[in-house]
Short mmCIF file of C-alpha atoms and ligand atoms in Angstrom, two decimals:
data_model
loop_
_atom_site.label_atom_id
_atom_site.label_comp_id
_atom_site.label_asym_id
_atom_site.label_seq_id
_atom_site.Cartn_x
_atom_site.Cartn_y
_atom_site.Cartn_z
CA MET I 1 -28.41 18.25 -8.57
CA GLU I 2 -26.31 15.14 -7.85
CA LYS I 3 -23.87 13.95 -10.47
CA ARG I 4 -21.85 10.62 -10.58
CA VAL I 5 -18.04 10.15 -10.23
CA TYR I 6 -16.14 7.16 -11.51
CA ILE I 7 -12.43 6.35 -10.51
CA GLU I 8 -10.34 3.98 -11.67
CA THR I 9 -7.50 3.26 -9.71
CA TYR I 10 -3.93 1.86 -10.26
CA GLY I 11 -0.98 1.13 -8.01
CA CYS I 12 -0.35 1.42 -4.42
CA GLN I 13 -2.26 1.39 -1.17
CA MET I 14 -1.45 5.25 -0.97
CA ASN I 15 -3.31 5.29 -4.51
CA GLU I 16 -6.15 3.71 -3.29
CA HIS I 17 -6.38 5.85 -0.30
CA ASP I 18 -5.90 9.24 -2.35
CA THR I 19 -8.93 7.74 -4.23
CA GLU I 20 -10.89 7.49 -1.11
CA ARG I 21 -9.75 11.17 -0.04
CA MET I 22 -11.00 12.35 -3.52
CA LEU I 23 -14.15 10.78 -3.09
CA ARG I 24 -14.78 12.51 0.15
CA LEU I 25 -13.96 15.91 -1.45
CA LEU I 26 -16.28 15.25 -4.43
CA GLU I 27 -19.12 14.31 -2.15
CA GLY I 28 -18.83 17.54 -0.77
CA ALA I 29 -19.42 18.92 -4.38
CA HIS I 30 -22.42 16.63 -4.99
CA TYR I 31 -20.53 13.97 -6.80
CA LEU I 32 -21.29 10.70 -5.56
CA GLU I 33 -19.73 7.41 -6.68
CA THR I 34 -20.69 5.10 -9.20
CA LYS I 35 -19.33 1.45 -9.89
CA ASN I 36 -20.29 2.02 -13.68
CA ALA I 37 -18.31 4.44 -15.51
CA GLN I 38 -21.18 4.57 -18.20
CA GLU I 39 -23.30 6.31 -15.67
CA ALA I 40 -20.36 8.89 -14.68
CA ASP I 41 -20.52 12.69 -15.26
CA PHE I 42 -17.02 12.67 -14.49
CA ILE I 43 -14.32 10.10 -14.99
CA LEU I 44 -10.97 9.62 -13.36
CA VAL I 45 -8.31 7.64 -13.77
CA ASN I 46 -5.91 7.81 -10.78
CA THR I 47 -2.37 6.36 -12.20
CA CYS I 48 0.76 4.93 -11.03
CA SER I 49 4.16 5.51 -12.63
CA VAL I 50 6.59 3.06 -10.52
CA ARG I 51 6.69 0.33 -13.26
CA GLU I 52 6.31 0.67 -17.06
CA LYS I 53 3.43 -1.72 -17.07
CA PRO I 54 0.84 0.20 -15.00
CA GLU I 55 1.79 3.19 -16.55
CA HIS I 56 0.84 1.66 -19.81
CA LYS I 57 -2.65 0.81 -18.84
CA VAL I 58 -3.42 4.47 -18.31
CA TYR I 59 -3.34 5.21 -22.14
CA SER I 60 -5.56 1.93 -22.56
CA ALA I 61 -7.92 2.80 -19.72
CA LEU I 62 -8.08 6.52 -21.33
CA GLY I 63 -8.97 4.99 -24.45
CA ARG I 64 -11.71 2.83 -23.36
CA TYR I 65 -13.67 6.19 -21.89
CA LYS I 66 -13.24 8.08 -25.05
CA TRP I 67 -16.71 7.29 -26.59
CA LEU I 68 -18.27 8.28 -23.09
CA LYS I 69 -16.93 11.86 -23.28
CA GLU I 70 -18.16 11.62 -27.35
CA LYS I 71 -21.85 10.44 -26.48
CA LYS I 72 -22.27 11.65 -23.01
CA GLY I 73 -20.15 15.02 -22.68
CA ALA I 74 -18.48 13.24 -19.81
CA ILE I 75 -15.46 15.05 -18.01
CA ILE I 76 -12.45 12.99 -18.30
CA GLY I 77 -9.50 13.52 -15.99
CA VAL I 78 -5.76 11.60 -14.77
CA ALA I 79 -4.79 12.05 -11.41
CA GLY I 80 -1.53 10.12 -9.65
CA CYS I 81 2.05 9.89 -10.25
CA VAL I 82 1.43 9.71 -14.37
CA ALA I 83 -0.58 13.03 -14.12
CA GLN I 84 2.60 14.22 -12.04
CA GLN I 85 5.24 13.15 -14.43
CA GLU I 86 3.54 13.85 -17.85
CA GLY I 87 1.83 17.07 -16.71
CA ASP I 88 0.65 19.26 -19.64
CA ARG I 89 2.11 16.55 -22.17
CA LEU I 90 -0.95 14.70 -21.27
CA LEU I 91 -3.21 17.11 -22.48
CA ASP I 92 -1.01 17.43 -26.02
CA ARG I 93 -1.17 13.78 -26.28
CA ILE I 94 -4.90 12.91 -25.55
CA PRO I 95 -7.36 15.71 -27.26
CA TYR I 96 -10.21 14.52 -25.37
CA LEU I 97 -8.49 14.73 -22.06
CA ASP I 98 -10.18 17.69 -19.60
CA MET I 99 -7.85 17.67 -16.60
CA VAL I 100 -4.80 16.60 -15.15
CA ILE I 101 -4.31 16.71 -11.36
CA GLY I 102 -1.01 15.96 -9.99
CA THR I 103 -0.31 14.13 -6.57
CA HIS I 104 -0.25 17.38 -4.50
CA ALA I 105 -3.18 19.09 -6.01
CA ILE I 106 -5.77 16.70 -4.59
CA PRO I 107 -7.52 19.14 -2.54
CA MET I 108 -8.00 21.83 -5.48
CA LEU I 109 -10.09 18.61 -7.39
CA PRO I 110 -13.74 20.29 -6.61
CA GLN I 111 -12.78 23.72 -7.88
CA LEU I 112 -10.85 22.47 -11.11
CA LEU I 113 -14.06 20.44 -11.67
CA GLN I 114 -16.25 23.31 -11.41
CA LYS I 115 -13.90 25.47 -13.74
CA ILE I 116 -14.19 22.82 -16.47
CA GLU I 117 -18.06 22.65 -15.88
CA ALA I 118 -18.30 26.67 -16.29
CA SER I 119 -15.88 27.44 -19.11
CA GLY I 120 -15.46 23.86 -20.75
CA GLU I 121 -11.67 25.00 -20.48
CA ARG I 122 -8.90 22.14 -20.11
CA PHE I 123 -6.63 22.57 -16.63
CA CYS I 124 -3.49 20.95 -15.89
CA GLU I 125 -2.58 21.47 -12.15
CA THR I 126 0.72 19.66 -10.88
CA THR I 127 2.53 22.05 -8.60
CA PHE I 128 4.11 20.87 -5.40
CA ASP I 129 3.39 22.02 -2.10
CA PRO I 130 6.29 22.18 0.37
CA GLU I 131 3.88 23.41 3.16
CA GLY I 132 1.98 20.18 2.98
CA ILE I 133 -1.43 21.68 3.17
CA TYR I 134 -2.52 18.66 0.29
CA LEU I 135 -2.19 16.44 3.37
CA LYS I 136 -4.85 18.13 5.27
CA THR I 137 -7.26 15.68 6.97
CA ILE I 138 -10.59 15.06 4.70
CA LEU I 139 -12.94 13.54 7.29
CA PRO I 140 -15.55 11.37 6.22
CA GLN I 141 -19.23 12.88 6.16
CA GLU I 142 -21.05 9.73 6.18
CA PRO I 143 -20.63 6.61 8.02
CA LEU I 144 -18.36 4.48 6.41
CA HIS I 145 -19.80 1.14 7.02
CA ARG I 146 -16.33 -0.27 6.93
CA VAL I 147 -14.25 -2.56 9.20
CA LYS I 148 -10.96 -0.91 8.08
CA SER I 149 -8.84 2.11 7.02
CA TYR I 150 -6.14 3.76 5.74
CA VAL I 151 -4.40 6.78 7.11
CA THR I 152 -1.91 8.68 5.51
CA ILE I 153 0.55 9.97 7.92
CA MET I 154 3.29 10.90 5.62
CA GLN I 155 3.73 12.00 2.06
CA GLY I 156 6.58 11.78 -0.62
CA CYS I 157 10.29 10.46 -0.31
CA ASP I 158 13.86 11.82 0.19
CA HIS I 159 15.43 8.45 -0.29
CA PHE I 160 15.94 8.92 -4.06
CA CYS I 161 16.98 4.59 -4.11
CA SER I 162 18.38 4.85 -7.86
CA PHE I 163 15.72 2.66 -9.42
CA CYS I 164 12.45 4.52 -8.06
CA ILE I 165 10.18 7.35 -9.29
CA VAL I 166 8.29 8.09 -6.12
CA PRO I 167 10.26 11.21 -4.90
CA TYR I 168 10.14 12.79 -8.39
CA VAL I 169 6.38 12.44 -8.24
CA ARG I 170 5.37 12.40 -5.05
CA GLY I 171 8.01 15.30 -3.56
CA ARG I 172 9.96 15.60 -0.70
CA GLU I 173 9.14 13.40 2.51
CA LYS I 174 6.58 15.33 4.77
CA SER I 175 4.99 14.19 7.76
CA ARG I 176 1.33 15.03 8.70
CA PRO I 177 0.96 16.88 11.89
CA SER I 178 0.30 14.15 14.94
CA GLY I 179 -2.90 16.21 16.14
CA GLU I 180 -4.66 15.85 12.73
CA ILE I 181 -3.72 12.02 12.77
CA LEU I 182 -5.14 11.43 15.67
CA GLU I 183 -8.38 13.40 15.25
CA GLU I 184 -8.89 11.34 11.80
CA VAL I 185 -8.12 8.11 13.57
CA LYS I 186 -10.78 8.96 16.39
CA CYS I 187 -13.31 10.05 13.78
CA LEU I 188 -12.79 6.63 12.34
CA ALA I 189 -13.28 4.75 15.58
CA GLU I 190 -16.42 6.65 16.14
CA MET I 191 -17.81 5.63 12.69
CA GLY I 192 -17.28 1.71 13.47
CA VAL I 193 -13.78 1.52 12.13
CA LYS I 194 -11.66 -1.01 13.85
CA GLU I 195 -8.30 -1.31 12.20
CA VAL I 196 -6.27 1.44 10.46
CA CYS I 197 -3.03 0.85 8.86
CA LEU I 198 -0.92 3.94 8.69
CA LEU I 199 0.52 4.83 5.22
CA GLY I 200 3.79 6.17 3.96
CA GLN I 201 6.60 5.52 1.56
CA ASN I 202 8.98 5.25 4.69
CA VAL I 203 6.76 5.42 8.21
CA ASN I 204 9.70 4.71 10.21
CA GLY I 205 10.98 8.38 9.28
CA TYR I 206 7.76 9.86 10.45
CA GLY I 207 8.17 13.34 12.24
CA ARG I 208 11.68 13.89 10.87
CA GLY I 209 12.35 17.50 9.85
CA SER I 210 9.06 18.49 11.92
CA GLU I 211 10.60 20.09 14.99
CA GLY I 212 8.92 19.03 18.42
CA GLU I 213 6.78 16.23 16.51
CA LEU I 214 6.17 12.90 17.95
CA SER I 215 8.53 9.85 16.48
CA PHE I 216 6.50 7.16 14.79
CA ALA I 217 7.01 4.57 18.15
CA GLU I 218 5.35 7.62 20.17
CA LEU I 219 2.53 8.03 17.53
CA LEU I 220 1.84 4.41 17.78
CA GLU I 221 1.74 4.65 21.60
CA ARG I 222 -0.97 7.54 20.97
CA ILE I 223 -3.31 5.65 18.71
CA ASN I 224 -3.08 2.71 20.55
CA GLU I 225 -4.65 4.45 23.32
CA ILE I 226 -7.84 5.30 21.24
CA GLY I 227 -10.81 3.52 21.83
CA GLY I 228 -12.63 1.50 19.48
CA ILE I 229 -9.58 1.05 17.46
CA GLU I 230 -8.72 -2.95 17.73
CA ARG I 231 -5.92 -3.15 15.55
CA ILE I 232 -2.85 -1.22 14.00
CA ARG I 233 -0.74 -1.82 11.15
CA PHE I 234 1.76 0.28 9.30
CA THR I 235 3.45 0.16 5.63
CA THR I 236 5.84 0.78 4.30
CA SER I 237 9.12 0.44 6.48
CA HIS I 238 12.62 1.30 5.36
CA PRO I 239 15.29 -1.28 6.81
CA LYS I 240 17.77 1.67 7.28
CA ASP I 241 15.54 3.50 9.49
CA LEU I 242 13.81 0.76 11.65
CA SER I 243 15.02 1.54 14.87
CA GLU I 244 15.08 -0.48 18.10
CA LYS I 245 12.53 1.69 19.74
CA LEU I 246 10.13 0.88 17.02
CA ILE I 247 11.02 -2.79 16.90
CA GLN I 248 10.45 -2.77 20.64
CA THR I 249 6.67 -1.43 20.21
CA PHE I 250 5.96 -4.96 18.78
CA SER I 251 6.15 -6.63 22.22
CA ASN I 252 4.77 -3.33 23.73
CA LEU I 253 1.57 -2.27 22.02
CA LYS I 254 -1.38 -4.90 22.09
CA LYS I 255 -2.83 -3.28 19.11
CA LEU I 256 -0.24 -3.32 17.23
CA CYS I 257 -0.46 -6.34 14.67
CA GLU I 258 2.50 -8.70 14.48
CA HIS I 259 3.42 -8.40 10.96
CA ILE I 260 5.83 -5.89 8.88
CA HIS I 261 6.45 -5.40 5.74
CA LEU I 262 10.17 -4.79 5.15
CA PRO I 263 11.53 -4.48 1.21
CA PHE I 264 14.83 -5.56 0.77
CA GLN I 265 15.30 -5.44 -2.79
CA SER I 266 18.34 -7.24 -3.46
CA GLY I 267 20.66 -9.98 -1.38
CA SER I 268 23.78 -8.77 -2.85
CA ASP I 269 25.46 -5.99 -1.10
CA ARG I 270 27.04 -4.85 -4.49
CA ILE I 271 23.40 -4.50 -5.97
CA LEU I 272 22.14 -2.73 -2.78
CA LYS I 273 25.00 -0.18 -3.33
CA ALA I 274 24.07 0.57 -6.82
CA MET I 275 20.44 0.97 -5.83
CA HIS I 276 21.32 3.62 -3.18
CA ARG I 277 19.44 1.53 0.07
CA GLY I 278 21.81 2.49 2.56
CA TYR I 279 21.81 -1.02 4.31
CA THR I 280 24.06 -4.14 3.45
CA LYS I 281 22.18 -7.64 3.68
CA GLU I 282 23.83 -8.70 6.95
CA ALA I 283 22.31 -5.36 8.22
CA TYR I 284 19.10 -6.21 6.70
CA LEU I 285 19.48 -9.83 8.35
CA GLU I 286 20.07 -8.38 12.00
CA LYS I 287 17.09 -6.36 11.98
CA ILE I 288 15.00 -9.86 11.06
CA ASP I 289 16.80 -11.19 14.07
CA CYS I 290 15.79 -8.23 16.03
CA LEU I 291 12.28 -8.18 14.91
CA ARG I 292 11.90 -12.21 15.62
CA ASN I 293 13.78 -12.10 19.10
CA ILE I 294 11.46 -9.34 20.30
CA CYS I 295 8.06 -10.75 18.35
CA PRO I 296 8.66 -14.49 17.73
CA SER I 297 5.27 -14.57 16.03
CA ILE I 298 5.86 -11.74 13.71
CA ALA I 299 4.98 -12.08 9.85
CA VAL I 300 7.46 -10.71 7.54
CA THR I 301 6.60 -9.74 4.04
CA SER I 302 8.78 -8.07 1.50
CA ASP I 303 9.46 -6.49 -1.86
CA VAL I 304 12.19 -7.43 -4.18
CA ILE I 305 13.53 -6.39 -7.65
CA VAL I 306 15.40 -8.72 -10.10
CA GLY I 307 17.16 -7.80 -12.89
CA PHE I 308 18.60 -4.44 -11.63
CA PRO I 309 21.11 -3.06 -14.21
CA GLY I 310 24.80 -5.17 -13.29
CA GLU I 311 22.74 -7.95 -11.53
CA GLU I 312 24.78 -11.08 -12.32
CA GLU I 313 23.89 -14.88 -11.68
CA LYS I 314 26.17 -14.72 -8.53
CA ASP I 315 24.10 -11.47 -7.03
CA PHE I 316 20.67 -13.01 -8.12
CA GLY I 317 22.13 -16.25 -6.08
CA GLU I 318 22.45 -14.18 -3.21
CA THR I 319 19.07 -13.02 -3.22
CA LEU I 320 17.88 -16.35 -3.23
CA GLU I 321 19.97 -17.32 -0.45
CA LEU I 322 18.36 -14.30 1.50
CA LEU I 323 14.91 -15.64 0.67
CA ARG I 324 15.83 -18.97 1.85
CA LYS I 325 17.38 -17.59 5.18
CA VAL I 326 14.43 -15.39 6.13
CA ARG I 327 11.71 -17.42 5.04
CA PHE I 328 9.18 -14.45 4.30
CA ASP I 329 5.51 -15.11 4.84
CA ASP I 330 5.01 -13.58 1.51
CA LEU I 331 6.90 -11.55 -1.07
CA PHE I 332 6.16 -9.02 -3.84
CA SER I 333 8.49 -9.58 -6.51
CA PHE I 334 9.02 -7.40 -9.69
CA LYS I 335 11.44 -7.29 -12.63
CA TYR I 336 13.32 -4.07 -12.90
CA SER I 337 11.69 -1.48 -15.09
CA ALA I 338 13.88 1.64 -16.19
CA ARG I 339 12.01 4.89 -15.04
CA LYS I 340 12.90 7.81 -17.08
CA GLY I 341 14.68 10.58 -14.94
CA THR I 342 16.08 7.96 -12.48
CA ARG I 343 19.58 7.30 -11.85
CA ALA I 344 19.53 3.74 -12.61
CA ALA I 345 18.04 4.37 -15.94
CA ARG I 346 21.46 5.80 -17.06
CA PHE I 347 23.44 2.45 -15.88
CA LYS I 348 24.92 0.41 -18.32
CA ASP I 349 24.96 -3.72 -18.18
CA LYS I 350 21.23 -3.76 -18.59
CA VAL I 351 19.74 -7.27 -18.03
CA GLU I 352 18.12 -9.08 -20.69
CA GLU I 353 14.16 -9.20 -20.68
CA ASP I 354 14.53 -12.87 -20.91
CA MET I 355 16.93 -13.27 -18.19
CA LYS I 356 14.58 -10.97 -15.67
CA GLN I 357 11.65 -13.14 -16.62
CA ASP I 358 13.67 -16.60 -16.07
CA ARG I 359 15.14 -15.19 -12.74
CA LEU I 360 11.41 -13.82 -11.69
CA SER I 361 9.99 -17.51 -12.18
CA VAL I 362 12.82 -19.02 -10.30
CA LEU I 363 12.29 -16.79 -7.33
CA GLN I 364 8.52 -17.11 -7.44
CA GLU I 365 8.72 -20.57 -7.41
CA ILE I 366 10.79 -20.82 -4.17
CA GLN I 367 8.67 -18.32 -2.84
CA LYS I 368 5.53 -20.20 -3.52
CA GLU I 369 6.70 -22.91 -1.73
CA ILE I 370 7.99 -20.99 1.26
CA THR I 371 4.57 -19.18 1.82
CA LEU I 372 2.47 -22.68 1.63
CA HIS I 373 4.88 -23.87 4.24
CA LYS I 374 4.82 -21.15 6.47
CA ASN I 375 0.57 -21.21 6.13
CA GLN I 376 0.69 -24.86 7.04
CA GLU I 377 2.52 -24.09 9.99
CA LEU I 378 -0.56 -22.39 11.27
CA GLU I 379 -2.87 -25.64 10.61
CA GLY I 380 -4.64 -26.69 14.01
CA ARG I 381 -3.74 -23.14 15.67
CA VAL I 382 -6.63 -20.80 17.14
CA GLU I 383 -6.00 -17.54 15.48
CA GLU I 384 -7.70 -13.77 16.38
CA VAL I 385 -9.63 -12.75 13.26
CA LEU I 386 -11.24 -9.80 12.37
CA ILE I 387 -14.45 -10.38 10.06
CA GLU I 388 -14.61 -8.23 7.29
CA GLY I 389 -17.50 -9.02 5.20
CA ARG I 390 -18.89 -11.85 3.16
CA SER I 391 -15.98 -14.16 1.42
CA LYS I 392 -15.82 -13.95 -2.17
CA GLN I 393 -16.16 -17.79 -2.62
CA SER I 394 -19.62 -18.42 -0.98
CA ASP I 395 -22.59 -16.52 0.51
CA GLN I 396 -22.63 -18.65 3.31
CA GLU I 397 -18.76 -17.68 4.23
CA VAL I 398 -16.96 -14.66 5.74
CA THR I 399 -13.54 -13.38 5.22
CA GLY I 400 -11.14 -11.80 7.65
CA ARG I 401 -7.39 -11.51 8.36
CA THR I 402 -5.28 -12.96 11.27
CA ARG I 403 -3.06 -10.69 13.20
CA SER I 404 -0.22 -11.43 10.95
CA ASN I 405 -2.34 -10.30 8.03
CA LYS I 406 -3.37 -13.88 6.46
CA ILE I 407 -6.80 -13.96 4.83
CA VAL I 408 -8.78 -16.82 6.64
CA ASN I 409 -12.31 -17.94 5.16
CA PHE I 410 -14.75 -19.74 7.13
CA GLU I 411 -18.47 -20.61 7.94
CA GLY I 412 -20.28 -17.21 9.88
CA ASP I 413 -22.86 -14.80 9.44
CA LEU I 414 -22.31 -11.29 8.18
CA SER I 415 -23.61 -9.65 10.96
CA LEU I 416 -20.25 -10.25 12.62
CA ALA I 417 -18.56 -8.14 10.60
CA GLY I 418 -16.15 -5.78 12.54
CA LYS I 419 -15.90 -8.50 15.40
CA LEU I 420 -12.80 -10.23 16.55
CA VAL I 421 -13.49 -14.00 16.88
CA PRO I 422 -11.10 -17.03 17.57
CA VAL I 423 -10.78 -19.50 14.41
CA ARG I 424 -9.33 -22.74 14.40
CA ILE I 425 -7.19 -23.05 11.07
CA THR I 426 -8.07 -26.04 9.34
CA LYS I 427 -6.71 -25.80 5.82
CA ALA I 428 -3.45 -23.82 4.35
CA SER I 429 -3.39 -22.78 0.85
CA PRO I 430 -0.70 -20.45 -0.70
CA HIS I 431 -3.09 -17.55 -0.50
CA SER I 432 -5.40 -18.04 1.95
CA LEU I 433 -6.51 -20.04 5.10
CA ARG I 434 -9.67 -21.96 5.78
CA GLY I 435 -10.96 -22.35 9.10
CA GLU I 436 -13.82 -22.80 11.83
CA MET I 437 -14.94 -20.29 14.02
CA LEU I 438 -14.71 -21.38 17.95
CA GLY I 439 -17.82 -20.71 20.39
CA SER I 440 -17.76 -17.30 22.32
CA GLU I 441 -16.87 -19.56 25.44
CA PHE I 442 -13.37 -20.12 23.62
CA ALA I 443 -13.27 -16.12 23.38
CA SER I 444 -12.46 -16.01 27.30
CA SER I 445 -10.87 -19.11 27.48
CA PRO I 446 -6.83 -18.72 28.72
CA GLN I 447 -5.69 -20.53 25.52
CA TYR I 448 -7.25 -17.74 23.15
CA LEU I 449 -6.18 -14.82 25.42
CA ALA I 450 -2.35 -15.97 25.30
CA CYS I 451 -2.78 -16.55 21.39
CA ARG I 452 -4.33 -12.83 21.35
CA SER I 453 -0.88 -11.81 22.86
CA SER I 454 1.51 -13.95 21.53
N1 SAM A 501 9.12 3.25 0.03
C1 SAM A 501 9.08 1.91 -0.15
C2 SAM A 501 10.27 1.25 0.09
O1 SAM A 501 11.05 1.79 -0.04
O2 SAM A 501 10.43 -0.15 0.29
C3 SAM A 501 8.82 1.02 -1.50
C4 SAM A 501 7.63 2.03 -2.61
S1 SAM A 501 7.43 1.32 -4.00
C5 SAM A 501 6.28 2.37 -4.49
C6 SAM A 501 6.90 -0.15 -4.02
C7 SAM A 501 7.92 -1.34 -4.82
O3 SAM A 501 7.98 -1.16 -5.95
C8 SAM A 501 9.17 -1.21 -4.21
O4 SAM A 501 9.92 -1.68 -3.01
C9 SAM A 501 10.21 -1.97 -5.23
O5 SAM A 501 10.23 -3.28 -4.87
C10 SAM A 501 9.13 -1.64 -6.42
N2 SAM A 501 9.60 -0.63 -7.47
C11 SAM A 501 10.00 0.32 -7.53
N3 SAM A 501 10.37 0.95 -8.79
C12 SAM A 501 10.55 0.03 -9.17
C13 SAM A 501 11.25 -0.04 -10.53
N4 SAM A 501 11.66 0.77 -11.00
N5 SAM A 501 11.24 -1.43 -11.04
C14 SAM A 501 10.77 -2.62 -10.49
N6 SAM A 501 10.35 -2.30 -9.11
C15 SAM A 501 10.14 -1.37 -8.99
FE1 SF4 A 502 11.47 4.81 -3.69
FE2 SF4 A 502 13.28 4.10 -1.92
FE3 SF4 A 502 11.36 6.08 -1.39
FE4 SF4 A 502 10.72 3.47 -1.40
S1 SF4 A 502 12.53 4.32 0.00
S2 SF4 A 502 9.67 5.45 -1.85
S3 SF4 A 502 11.85 2.76 -3.02
S4 SF4 A 502 13.14 5.95 -3.29
#
């Protein structure tokens, strides 16, 4: 008999994708997804512990589902980074929790679920798997009806930035065999997926430590040859490992979209050193110059942390200076959050919470203006847009993204989902663009063909 699973997901794209992989596995065990927790026989909270705030959300989410355990006997589980970090402690702390499943244990999910169903026992599985079997392809069994999809190409991280919990909860850096990745992308293409986004904590390091494996640039070249796939993206890149060969791919590979997410974290060399990032502000700026020389239309987004231990006004000023120099298309900005077990958690000179908040507000105000200006530069231009579905704002509108990853809403028919269309940008706002779709005759005009490869 078919049962229902509800998964609540916190955190990054990696977690979103893990949720998808778990849903595919559970489908094979006759658990189908529901978007309504009250209907579910199994409720799983997929967690993030990169900062304190998402970590705390886990406990309140579990609190919300306690009554479903009591009333309906639903099985309750925790997956992801908090599960990996806390392990058995979660079972001790939350008496109605049935399952704790760590980041490397995803393939074991159906068996664990069956064991709980059969015995009523509670389980915690957080063993790390150095062979990387947990990364094995879980191909979709049903057509996805989706325009774009994530593909994990590697897991874990060996960088040990002093603020970051990832290496402790995701394990050592491990690349998936390229053969498996290519097989997955081909399968997605056959199911109608047009855009793939390759995922890893540091995709530039792809293949490191796996003898005879393709480099990341070579992997991109191979994916570029797969029929049906129209667009390729990747995230995240580490500035330290961004090679010239990889930068060159932005001009060589037609399907590779002109966007890079390149976190800088701080504009102060003193703070970058304490963060153990492995580059200086100058080296970061050189990479940006190189990217823009090779691909002038590239959009650059980034991550920054304010209030790292020891950050003084002068350091923060240098971060603002870098912001104004680079003029990022968009920026994810965070207040430093001490993570137990990381080196920075033991650093003295903590920055007061009020000070962190003030700095964050100043930085976000500056970036808001830059983002709006960047978007306004597109007004009047024709952009290639991949239509993804109906827009949230109106039933008469569709939504999609430019190659530079900006959201565009415009009048159009939902039957066009999955099509690449020319759209003239008519109005920019800080978070999205409005546009008008141009006729099919425009799609073959030299002007449009030039914009597609500019
Ligand atoms: N691997 C990516 C890299 O090196 O750029 C980043 C992965 S991390 C999950 C995403 C972002 O969260 C980081 O770039 C950083 O800005 C932020 N972050 C990580 N740890 C943090 C912490 N302890 N406090 C605040 N922000 C943090
Ligand atoms: Fe965390 Fe640094 Fe690894 Fe990114 S590179 S996941 S910030 S340790």
